[in-house]
XYZ file of C-alpha atoms in Angstrom:
428
model
C -291.439 -55.799 53.606
C -290.829 -53.680 56.443
C -291.312 -54.838 60.129
C -291.300 -52.061 63.026
C -291.054 -53.821 66.487
C -291.565 -51.930 69.652
C -289.762 -53.559 72.477
C -291.481 -52.354 73.578
C -291.227 -53.316 69.031
C -292.629 -53.107 65.081
C -292.338 -54.076 61.208
C -292.974 -53.240 57.583
C -294.926 -56.373 55.735
C -294.843 -59.888 54.895
C -293.293 -61.493 51.802
C -294.834 -65.321 50.546
C -291.850 -65.476 48.085
C -287.988 -66.041 48.498
C -285.890 -62.901 49.073
C -284.677 -61.210 45.656
C -283.281 -57.942 44.749
C -285.875 -55.271 45.224
C -286.714 -53.770 41.922
C -288.812 -51.111 41.249
C -292.026 -52.810 40.327
C -291.680 -55.184 43.641
C -292.442 -54.665 47.242
C -290.161 -53.810 50.270
C -291.155 -55.731 53.499
C -290.695 -53.925 56.489
C -291.458 -54.790 60.291
C -291.543 -52.311 62.940
C -290.991 -53.579 66.761
C -292.066 -51.492 69.929
C -291.020 -53.063 73.046
C -290.186 -51.642 76.677
C -287.372 -54.238 77.508
C -284.621 -55.037 79.842
C -281.576 -55.837 78.005
C -280.288 -57.550 81.358
C -282.818 -60.357 81.563
C -282.033 -63.726 83.032
C -280.203 -65.816 80.610
C -283.492 -68.154 80.289
C -285.858 -65.053 79.723
C -283.254 -63.545 77.091
C -283.066 -66.896 75.144
C -286.879 -66.869 75.092
C -287.115 -63.406 73.677
C -284.459 -63.771 71.275
C -286.364 -67.097 69.981
C -289.474 -65.168 69.656
C -287.903 -62.581 67.770
C -286.118 -64.723 65.172
C -289.436 -66.658 64.736
C -291.151 -63.590 64.057
C -288.566 -62.388 61.421
C -288.524 -66.004 59.855
C -292.430 -65.816 59.701
C -292.533 -62.356 57.855
C -289.316 -62.153 55.930
C -288.896 -58.709 56.125
C -286.378 -56.534 54.251
C -286.106 -53.731 56.856
C -286.579 -54.316 60.488
C -286.607 -51.283 62.973
C -286.702 -52.354 66.951
C -287.207 -49.705 69.386
C -286.375 -50.372 73.134
C -286.566 -48.503 76.062
C -285.136 -49.068 79.674
C -281.956 -50.313 78.070
C -280.031 -51.532 80.625
C -283.525 -52.216 83.023
C -283.953 -50.228 86.089
C -280.629 -50.865 87.703
C -278.891 -49.671 84.427
C -275.675 -48.844 86.368
C -274.955 -52.548 87.332
C -276.515 -53.912 84.308
C -275.372 -51.677 81.145
C -272.474 -53.852 80.683
C -275.027 -56.581 79.631
C -276.213 -54.496 76.764
C -273.366 -54.839 74.737
C -273.529 -58.686 74.988
C -276.947 -58.688 74.032
C -276.387 -56.631 71.006
C -273.263 -58.673 69.801
C -275.429 -62.026 70.185
C -278.164 -60.467 68.247
C -275.850 -59.262 65.204
C -274.028 -62.475 65.180
C -276.800 -64.942 64.984
C -277.581 -67.235 62.156
C -281.124 -65.902 62.132
C -279.802 -62.378 61.267
C -276.893 -63.305 58.985
C -278.579 -62.192 55.949
C -279.087 -58.557 57.139
C -275.637 -57.184 56.192
C -276.366 -53.596 57.012
C -277.085 -52.728 60.769
C -277.364 -49.250 62.621
C -277.673 -49.541 66.597
C -278.119 -46.589 68.773
C -277.996 -46.999 72.469
C -278.234 -44.278 74.978
C -276.023 -45.740 77.755
C -274.517 -42.538 79.320
C -276.297 -42.948 82.550
C -273.996 -40.446 84.237
C -275.443 -37.657 82.024
C -278.829 -36.859 83.883
C -279.313 -34.011 81.672
C -279.431 -36.140 78.523
C -279.868 -39.895 79.473
C -283.039 -41.526 77.967
C -282.100 -45.252 78.172
C -283.448 -45.535 74.604
C -282.309 -47.817 71.940
C -282.888 -47.790 68.311
C -281.779 -50.747 66.067
C -282.206 -50.936 62.281
C -281.715 -54.074 60.292
C -281.366 -54.186 56.369
C -281.580 -57.215 54.285
C -278.997 -57.772 51.641
C -281.437 -58.123 48.913
C -282.457 -54.265 49.657
C -280.864 -51.951 47.240
C -280.789 -48.172 47.285
C -281.246 -47.564 51.334
C -280.368 -44.026 52.633
C -280.475 -42.440 55.903
C -280.510 -38.879 56.806
C -277.871 -36.940 58.181
C -279.597 -34.099 60.139
C -276.621 -31.894 60.362
C -275.411 -32.004 56.487
C -279.430 -32.343 55.772
C -278.736 -34.788 53.158
C -279.299 -38.442 52.800
C -276.553 -40.804 52.836
C -275.905 -44.176 51.631
C -276.195 -46.887 54.339
C -273.463 -49.327 54.170
C -271.742 -52.130 56.758
C -272.638 -52.383 60.508
C -272.170 -49.704 62.907
C -273.069 -49.485 66.744
C -273.366 -46.020 68.575
C -273.593 -45.967 72.241
C -272.339 -43.671 75.106
C -272.918 -40.160 73.944
C -275.564 -40.085 70.941
C -275.535 -36.132 71.135
C -272.833 -35.970 68.766
C -274.257 -38.258 66.264
C -275.588 -36.454 63.308
C -277.828 -39.409 62.015
C -280.296 -38.969 64.690
C -282.132 -36.484 66.911
C -282.533 -37.187 70.459
C -284.182 -34.936 73.252
C -284.969 -35.825 76.866
C -288.445 -34.285 78.069
C -287.799 -30.955 80.527
C -287.713 -31.834 83.994
C -290.943 -29.677 84.649
C -292.761 -32.064 82.505
C -292.673 -34.884 85.532
C -292.044 -32.794 88.694
C -292.879 -35.808 90.895
C -289.881 -37.803 89.599
C -286.626 -36.266 90.731
C -284.834 -37.680 87.474
C -286.893 -38.854 84.688
C -285.157 -40.734 81.673
C -288.433 -39.963 79.425
C -287.632 -38.898 75.942
C -287.346 -39.586 72.118
C -285.172 -40.365 69.349
C -285.829 -39.650 65.638
C -284.070 -41.015 62.753
C -285.184 -40.658 58.918
C -284.736 -43.172 56.323
C -285.201 -43.354 52.514
C -286.300 -46.527 51.349
C -287.813 -47.693 47.688
C -288.114 -43.939 46.879
C -289.906 -42.989 49.840
C -288.709 -41.032 52.951
C -290.009 -41.333 56.428
C -289.350 -40.647 60.241
C -289.101 -43.524 62.843
C -289.353 -42.136 66.319
C -288.708 -44.196 69.364
C -290.507 -42.834 72.424
C -290.813 -43.338 76.037
C -293.715 -41.361 78.062
C -294.460 -40.736 81.599
C -296.049 -43.879 83.820
C -298.733 -43.565 86.364
C -296.704 -43.300 89.725
C -299.727 -43.994 91.869
C -302.804 -46.045 91.041
C -304.689 -43.947 93.683
C -303.854 -40.630 92.236
C -304.894 -41.911 88.740
C -308.299 -43.026 90.180
C -308.840 -39.613 91.585
C -309.709 -37.791 88.662
C -310.750 -38.719 85.063
C -308.822 -38.354 83.172
C -306.021 -38.771 85.389
C -303.249 -35.982 86.030
C -300.828 -38.671 84.303
C -302.906 -38.442 81.311
C -302.474 -34.906 81.025
C -298.527 -35.171 81.543
C -298.293 -37.548 78.754
C -300.597 -35.449 76.386
C -298.165 -32.653 77.060
C -295.022 -34.847 76.338
C -296.375 -36.254 73.279
C -297.430 -32.861 71.732
C -293.763 -31.651 72.410
C -292.509 -34.716 70.136
C -295.166 -34.167 67.616
C -294.296 -30.342 67.403
C -290.450 -30.848 67.139
C -290.757 -33.598 64.471
C -293.031 -31.318 62.211
C -291.349 -27.929 62.873
C -289.770 -25.988 60.189
C -286.179 -27.045 60.493
C -286.598 -29.887 58.093
C -288.548 -31.111 55.120
C -291.894 -32.735 56.321
C -292.060 -36.533 55.598
C -294.490 -39.342 56.762
C -293.450 -40.497 60.250
C -294.005 -43.581 62.526
C -294.023 -43.241 66.209
C -293.482 -46.252 68.427
C -292.347 -47.311 71.790
C -293.624 -47.169 75.273
C -296.338 -44.381 75.341
C -297.250 -45.552 78.835
C -300.904 -45.129 77.684
C -303.395 -46.401 80.448
C -307.011 -47.067 80.778
C -309.116 -44.351 82.210
C -308.626 -45.824 85.831
C -311.576 -44.011 87.409
C -313.995 -45.228 84.440
C -312.588 -48.952 84.681
C -313.104 -49.181 88.488
C -316.616 -47.775 88.096
C -317.616 -50.462 85.511
C -315.616 -53.338 87.406
C -317.070 -52.585 90.758
C -320.464 -50.795 89.684
C -322.325 -52.816 92.507
C -319.790 -52.911 95.137
C -319.462 -50.757 98.201
C -316.021 -48.789 98.695
C -313.833 -48.557 101.913
C -311.240 -46.037 102.299
C -308.270 -46.800 104.271
C -305.972 -43.563 105.336
C -302.580 -43.100 106.920
C -302.984 -42.242 110.493
C -300.283 -39.661 110.357
C -301.072 -37.589 107.040
C -304.663 -38.789 106.495
C -303.785 -39.379 103.060
C -305.529 -42.185 101.183
C -303.415 -45.452 101.273
C -305.948 -47.744 100.092
C -309.297 -48.511 98.343
C -311.086 -51.696 98.968
C -314.119 -52.693 96.878
C -316.407 -55.116 98.277
C -319.527 -57.118 97.210
C -322.686 -55.995 98.618
C -323.622 -59.420 99.303
C -321.755 -62.803 98.834
C -320.098 -62.597 102.172
C -318.783 -59.151 101.391
C -316.025 -60.722 99.171
C -313.390 -57.994 98.217
C -313.590 -57.280 94.292
C -310.799 -54.923 93.915
C -308.037 -53.624 96.197
C -306.231 -50.587 95.156
C -303.039 -49.154 96.296
C -300.338 -46.860 95.176
C -298.719 -49.856 93.259
C -301.358 -52.535 93.778
C -304.430 -53.174 91.201
C -305.587 -56.405 92.673
C -308.792 -57.530 90.827
C -310.549 -60.652 91.488
C -310.986 -61.850 87.897
C -307.800 -61.105 85.911
C -309.203 -62.996 82.942
C -311.528 -60.235 81.912
C -308.364 -58.477 80.570
C -307.577 -61.360 78.584
C -311.080 -62.589 77.270
C -311.552 -61.681 73.320
C -308.231 -60.020 73.680
C -309.451 -57.366 76.070
C -311.461 -55.507 73.563
C -314.251 -54.726 76.246
C -311.776 -52.067 77.587
C -310.860 -50.436 74.399
C -313.455 -47.968 75.323
C -311.530 -46.681 78.096
C -308.428 -46.375 75.992
C -308.942 -43.029 75.373
C -305.822 -40.893 75.600
C -305.093 -40.889 71.798
C -308.346 -38.922 71.260
C -306.874 -35.617 71.478
C -304.282 -36.417 68.704
C -306.829 -37.757 66.171
C -306.021 -35.579 63.565
C -302.278 -36.138 63.909
C -301.775 -39.700 64.909
C -303.271 -43.004 63.494
C -303.373 -46.444 64.405
C -304.330 -49.734 63.045
C -307.173 -51.613 64.892
C -305.842 -53.341 68.231
C -306.536 -57.154 68.249
C -304.358 -58.265 71.018
C -304.561 -58.125 74.897
C -303.248 -55.193 76.841
C -299.563 -55.252 76.563
C -298.621 -54.487 80.155
C -297.842 -55.483 83.139
C -297.011 -59.063 82.494
C -295.482 -61.367 85.059
C -291.903 -61.673 84.769
C -291.946 -65.132 86.049
C -290.793 -67.361 83.054
C -293.698 -70.055 83.938
C -296.266 -67.417 83.750
C -296.311 -66.168 80.259
C -299.797 -65.035 80.052
C -300.356 -63.623 83.674
C -300.401 -59.928 84.405
C -298.841 -58.876 87.631
C -301.277 -57.098 90.133
C -299.302 -53.808 90.430
C -301.178 -51.943 87.743
C -304.376 -52.125 85.636
C -303.544 -53.580 82.288
C -303.308 -51.281 79.575
C -302.017 -51.213 75.881
C -298.915 -49.087 76.801
C -296.909 -50.290 73.524
C -298.104 -48.771 70.204
C -297.181 -48.408 66.829
C -298.623 -45.055 65.576
C -298.257 -43.077 62.400
C -299.069 -39.709 60.695
C -302.194 -39.550 57.925
C -299.163 -39.883 55.065
C -297.567 -42.803 56.696
C -301.200 -44.511 57.283
C -301.653 -43.806 53.538
C -298.459 -45.872 52.578
C -299.278 -48.718 55.091
C -302.952 -49.005 53.581
C -301.961 -48.862 50.037
C -304.499 -50.999 47.927
C -301.771 -53.554 47.171
C -301.278 -54.420 50.896
C -303.656 -57.236 51.007
C -305.037 -58.047 54.773
C -302.817 -61.021 54.803
C -299.516 -58.928 54.280
C -300.892 -56.025 57.079
C -300.068 -57.410 60.818
C -300.602 -55.438 63.973
C -299.955 -58.017 66.844
C -297.778 -58.788 69.808
C -295.136 -61.245 69.891
C -294.648 -64.135 72.455
C -298.260 -64.451 73.526
C -297.924 -67.262 75.505
C -294.437 -66.777 77.099
C -292.629 -64.807 79.176
C -291.307 -61.810 77.182
C -290.649 -59.288 80.324
C -293.381 -56.961 81.899
C -294.167 -55.767 78.325
C -295.223 -57.803 75.590
C -293.508 -56.578 72.269
C -295.718 -55.133 69.681
C -295.272 -55.055 65.897
C -296.344 -53.585 62.633
C -295.675 -55.440 59.461
C -296.334 -54.203 56.025
C -295.283 -54.006 52.334
C -293.936 -50.718 51.086
C -294.463 -50.225 47.299
C -291.258 -49.365 45.559
C -291.671 -45.958 44.232
C -294.564 -45.078 46.539
C -293.361 -41.987 47.893
C -291.449 -40.859 44.612
C -293.519 -37.884 43.952
C -293.200 -36.985 47.547
C -289.392 -37.363 47.333
C -288.816 -35.582 44.397
C -290.703 -32.542 45.994
C -288.818 -32.553 49.312
C -285.351 -30.896 49.053
C -284.409 -33.265 52.157
C -284.390 -36.350 49.820
C -281.124 -35.184 48.184
C -278.676 -38.298 48.428
C -275.040 -37.853 49.094
């Protein structure tokens, strides 16, 4: 089983049997985890995060775990980066992870390098029962056997086992120094080669600006950056393999359309700044009922009268406004979303299900894949019970993002024909 976490987290598959050596006729379980996380959480929140992570590992019992993190060190990374190493050491030394005897951790901690710093962290855990696992060396253009536990930090540019790029500054001119970018690693598991891409795209800097146009200017920026990543990982430098892209895409609901839906019978009041005449806030009031305020919108405020609508039926009513992936429908695929918007949750440890009123709730954290990767995930032997796309810690505080994960089984030998075809699958 594999499990990919975006932590923003994701996995590959659930096993209903004890671990054993993975032979050609069995399955490898994987989990992929995507999570935009701050590794300098207060002790109580960090303990909760780790507890939920360990419980998910125990529940799915994956052979391969991929955890993709963004904002390593948090917003105040200069003061908090020292906590990251302690967090990783605790994770690696825990009893829950003792059967994962091969580990690769890549932490971009070099915040002094404005040209390269992305604050991304990619962690991979391989169970002791998993045999014949290799990682690709992008410099030597060969797969190499994975042994032992290794942690790489500070300067990742010199590490040949990954590709890391930061988006050009002109992609997001509003921000004087953006940390957004991606990290790619390549693996060969059960005779199947695939790429795992950790990604962090641009956020919505202003709710007002996001509301002004449909789709918003921020949506266009994310589209450009995501296209850049897909072009890079499918160019001619290396053989093409199935790929999974998971992390904090910062995808947002179409703000204009959401507001029109929520406030269809309300009247709008515009408040402008006296010195610049710039729109400062939008206030939507009911036409009757004492002109009660339904929604107040400001640069960093999205205060709707009834937040429960985003949680009812896992927020599926609002999936119609989640359209940023539509222009990539031929290149990226996703399993059906059946969990509430993953952001922005309260960071109050007693408010695990409450959203902050800073932004419109949205599915920022996702696990996406190429058509060939989807074929691997949706193999007939991947029964519905073994295929899970969900969030973690739905009832507890996990930070402002809920981790999202994908769990599935990867059939041993599933990519054998593909592996024999590609020169990149030579193993050293």
